[in-house]
Amino acid sequence: MILFVMSGLTIKAPAKINLHLRVKGLRPDGYHELESIFLALDYGDILTFSIAGEDGDLDILTGWKTGRAQENLPQEKNLIYRAVSLFRARTGFKKGLRVAVEKHIPLGGGLGGGSSDAASALLAMNAVSGANLSHSALTEMALKLGSDVPFFLSGGAAWVSGRGEKITPLTVSGLLHDTSSGGLAVVLVNSGTPSGTAEAFALLDRRRAHIVPAAESPSMEKVTGALGGDPRNWPFTNDFLPVFLEDEGVNGTYSRILSQLRETGADFSGLSGAGSTCFGIFADRELAKEAILCLSKQWSFAQLTFPLARESKQ
Ligand code: C5P
């Protein structure tokens, strides 16, 4: 949602989880073919853009709201900086900008924080500049910034394939929280240790080369068809999980978090992206609240949230 306020333009950058993530073959460009169900969450960062300073200036001020404060990334690695630069190169928009970032999504958590910030920066720049670029022009820029960025231009629930750019929106009203249907609650848990995406893909490739053959993937129809049903029967998997579980050995962090999520009443539990955040899906919101009380005592990040509907931002 984009809001124009006195101090500038404020936009939310939601987190996501991958309810399902199959990593298929390695492509000639070095990326992997993916098949995934992405789900945007009602939890995320908040970005405020204001016009400030001389032409070409870009100040990004980051306030960390969860976990310990992280050092600010160097500009060339900061996806907001790269999104603004790309947008400027494409449109010729030069005015100086100040971006205040309220950072809630943990780094290296598989929740898409950097990617969502980048997508929101593109949407905010499109509004603030008045350039009014089309969705496909924004998608083209988004993919240059990262494989997960195109999804965040619209959010909601989606079947995502290719490198991350082929997006089929899924309308699953039962997922969404509203008083008539109940909806689902999502509990996020992170031990505080970040996971590097490139390293995780490389580890998966090494394991597959020597030990685990890539399994067959069920079709999009089969996987997404299950989404409207009882989460206890979801056939979803994440290809990184068996590799991480094997790597950490018996009673490791992932295995403990996932069993605690199940013990506290999750109807489904899984790993998001290439780690490091695990999630539990709860049909019972009260049970989810109790789970948070218990899990937040033990883990550095435990957050209750809900699926977020797709937004029409164009
Ligand atoms: O696209 P992004 O910059 O987020 O990707 C980070 C790294 O994750 C890539 O350099 C690549 O090693 C790996 N990756 C992949 N296949 C994808 C997405 C990411 O191998 N579809």
JSON list of C-alpha atoms and ligand atoms in Angstrom, two decimals, residues 21 23-27 29-35 79 82 115 142-149 161-165 196-202 205 240 274, ligand 1:
[
{"chain": "A", "resi": 21, "resn": "LEU", "atom": "CA", "xyz": [10.08, -24.88, -2.96]},
{"chain": "A", "resi": 23, "resn": "VAL", "atom": "CA", "xyz": [14.92, -26.57, -6.90]},
{"chain": "A", "resi": 24, "resn": "LYS", "atom": "CA", "xyz": [15.31, -28.15, -10.32]},
{"chain": "A", "resi": 25, "resn": "GLY", "atom": "CA", "xyz": [18.20, -28.17, -12.79]},
{"chain": "A", "resi": 26, "resn": "LEU", "atom": "CA", "xyz": [21.10, -25.73, -13.01]},
{"chain": "A", "resi": 27, "resn": "ARG", "atom": "CA", "xyz": [20.67, -23.44, -16.04]},
{"chain": "A", "resi": 29, "resn": "ASP", "atom": "CA", "xyz": [23.16, -18.78, -16.75]},
{"chain": "A", "resi": 30, "resn": "GLY", "atom": "CA", "xyz": [24.16, -20.25, -13.37]},
{"chain": "A", "resi": 31, "resn": "TYR", "atom": "CA", "xyz": [20.69, -19.99, -11.83]},
{"chain": "A", "resi": 32, "resn": "HIS", "atom": "CA", "xyz": [18.40, -22.90, -10.99]},
{"chain": "A", "resi": 33, "resn": "GLU", "atom": "CA", "xyz": [14.93, -23.55, -12.33]},
{"chain": "A", "resi": 34, "resn": "LEU", "atom": "CA", "xyz": [12.50, -23.21, -9.45]},
{"chain": "A", "resi": 35, "resn": "GLU", "atom": "CA", "xyz": [8.93, -24.24, -8.68]},
{"chain": "A", "resi": 79, "resn": "LEU", "atom": "CA", "xyz": [19.06, -3.34, -3.03]},
{"chain": "A", "resi": 82, "resn": "ARG", "atom": "CA", "xyz": [20.45, -0.39, -6.70]},
{"chain": "A", "resi": 115, "resn": "SER", "atom": "CA", "xyz": [13.97, -8.28, -2.45]},
{"chain": "A", "resi": 142, "resn": "ALA", "atom": "CA", "xyz": [13.02, -6.18, -10.78]},
{"chain": "A", "resi": 143, "resn": "LEU", "atom": "CA", "xyz": [14.63, -9.31, -12.25]},
{"chain": "A", "resi": 144, "resn": "LYS", "atom": "CA", "xyz": [17.90, -7.42, -12.69]},
{"chain": "A", "resi": 145, "resn": "LEU", "atom": "CA", "xyz": [17.86, -6.80, -8.94]},
{"chain": "A", "resi": 146, "resn": "GLY", "atom": "CA", "xyz": [17.20, -10.41, -7.88]},
{"chain": "A", "resi": 147, "resn": "SER", "atom": "CA", "xyz": [15.20, -13.53, -8.65]},
{"chain": "A", "resi": 148, "resn": "ASP", "atom": "CA", "xyz": [12.60, -12.94, -5.89]},
{"chain": "A", "resi": 149, "resn": "VAL", "atom": "CA", "xyz": [12.03, -9.24, -6.66]},
{"chain": "A", "resi": 161, "resn": "SER", "atom": "CA", "xyz": [8.70, -20.69, -11.65]},
{"chain": "A", "resi": 162, "resn": "GLY", "atom": "CA", "xyz": [11.60, -20.11, -14.04]},
{"chain": "A", "resi": 163, "resn": "ARG", "atom": "CA", "xyz": [14.32, -18.23, -12.20]},
{"chain": "A", "resi": 164, "resn": "GLY", "atom": "CA", "xyz": [11.59, -16.43, -10.26]},
{"chain": "A", "resi": 165, "resn": "GLU", "atom": "CA", "xyz": [10.09, -14.30, -13.02]},
{"chain": "A", "resi": 196, "resn": "GLY", "atom": "CA", "xyz": [23.52, -17.20, 2.47]},
{"chain": "A", "resi": 197, "resn": "THR", "atom": "CA", "xyz": [21.41, -17.90, -0.64]},
{"chain": "A", "resi": 198, "resn": "ALA", "atom": "CA", "xyz": [24.28, -18.57, -3.09]},
{"chain": "A", "resi": 199, "resn": "GLU", "atom": "CA", "xyz": [26.02, -20.82, -0.53]},
{"chain": "A", "resi": 200, "resn": "ALA", "atom": "CA", "xyz": [22.80, -22.76, 0.10]},
{"chain": "A", "resi": 201, "resn": "PHE", "atom": "CA", "xyz": [22.30, -23.40, -3.64]},
{"chain": "A", "resi": 202, "resn": "ALA", "atom": "CA", "xyz": [25.94, -24.49, -3.96]},
{"chain": "A", "resi": 205, "resn": "ASP", "atom": "CA", "xyz": [24.27, -28.93, -5.87]},
{"chain": "A", "resi": 240, "resn": "PHE", "atom": "CA", "xyz": [16.89, -27.22, 1.02]},
{"chain": "A", "resi": 274, "resn": "ALA", "atom": "CA", "xyz": [17.11, -21.14, 1.43]},
{"chain": "B", "resi": 1, "resn": "C5P", "atom": "O1", "xyz": [18.83, -13.68, -7.86]},
{"chain": "B", "resi": 1, "resn": "C5P", "atom": "P1", "xyz": [19.53, -13.56, -6.56]},
{"chain": "B", "resi": 1, "resn": "C5P", "atom": "O2", "xyz": [20.59, -12.47, -6.57]},
{"chain": "B", "resi": 1, "resn": "C5P", "atom": "O3", "xyz": [18.63, -13.42, -5.39]},
{"chain": "B", "resi": 1, "resn": "C5P", "atom": "O4", "xyz": [20.31, -14.92, -6.35]},
{"chain": "B", "resi": 1, "resn": "C5P", "atom": "C1", "xyz": [21.32, -15.10, -5.40]},
{"chain": "B", "resi": 1, "resn": "C5P", "atom": "C2", "xyz": [22.03, -16.38, -5.70]},
{"chain": "B", "resi": 1, "resn": "C5P", "atom": "O5", "xyz": [21.17, -17.51, -5.46]},
{"chain": "B", "resi": 1, "resn": "C5P", "atom": "C3", "xyz": [22.45, -16.54, -7.16]},
{"chain": "B", "resi": 1, "resn": "C5P", "atom": "O6", "xyz": [23.72, -15.96, -7.39]},
{"chain": "B", "resi": 1, "resn": "C5P", "atom": "C4", "xyz": [22.46, -18.03, -7.34]},
{"chain": "B", "resi": 1, "resn": "C5P", "atom": "O7", "xyz": [23.67, -18.57, -6.81]},
{"chain": "B", "resi": 1, "resn": "C5P", "atom": "C5", "xyz": [21.34, -18.51, -6.45]},
{"chain": "B", "resi": 1, "resn": "C5P", "atom": "N1", "xyz": [20.07, -18.68, -7.17]},
{"chain": "B", "resi": 1, "resn": "C5P", "atom": "C6", "xyz": [19.94, -19.77, -8.04]},
{"chain": "B", "resi": 1, "resn": "C5P", "atom": "N2", "xyz": [18.77, -19.94, -8.74]},
{"chain": "B", "resi": 1, "resn": "C5P", "atom": "C7", "xyz": [17.73, -19.10, -8.55]},
{"chain": "B", "resi": 1, "resn": "C5P", "atom": "C8", "xyz": [17.82, -18.02, -7.66]},
{"chain": "B", "resi": 1, "resn": "C5P", "atom": "C9", "xyz": [19.01, -17.84, -6.99]},
{"chain": "B", "resi": 1, "resn": "C5P", "atom": "O8", "xyz": [20.88, -20.55, -8.21]},
{"chain": "B", "resi": 1, "resn": "C5P", "atom": "N3", "xyz": [16.58, -19.32, -9.24]}
]
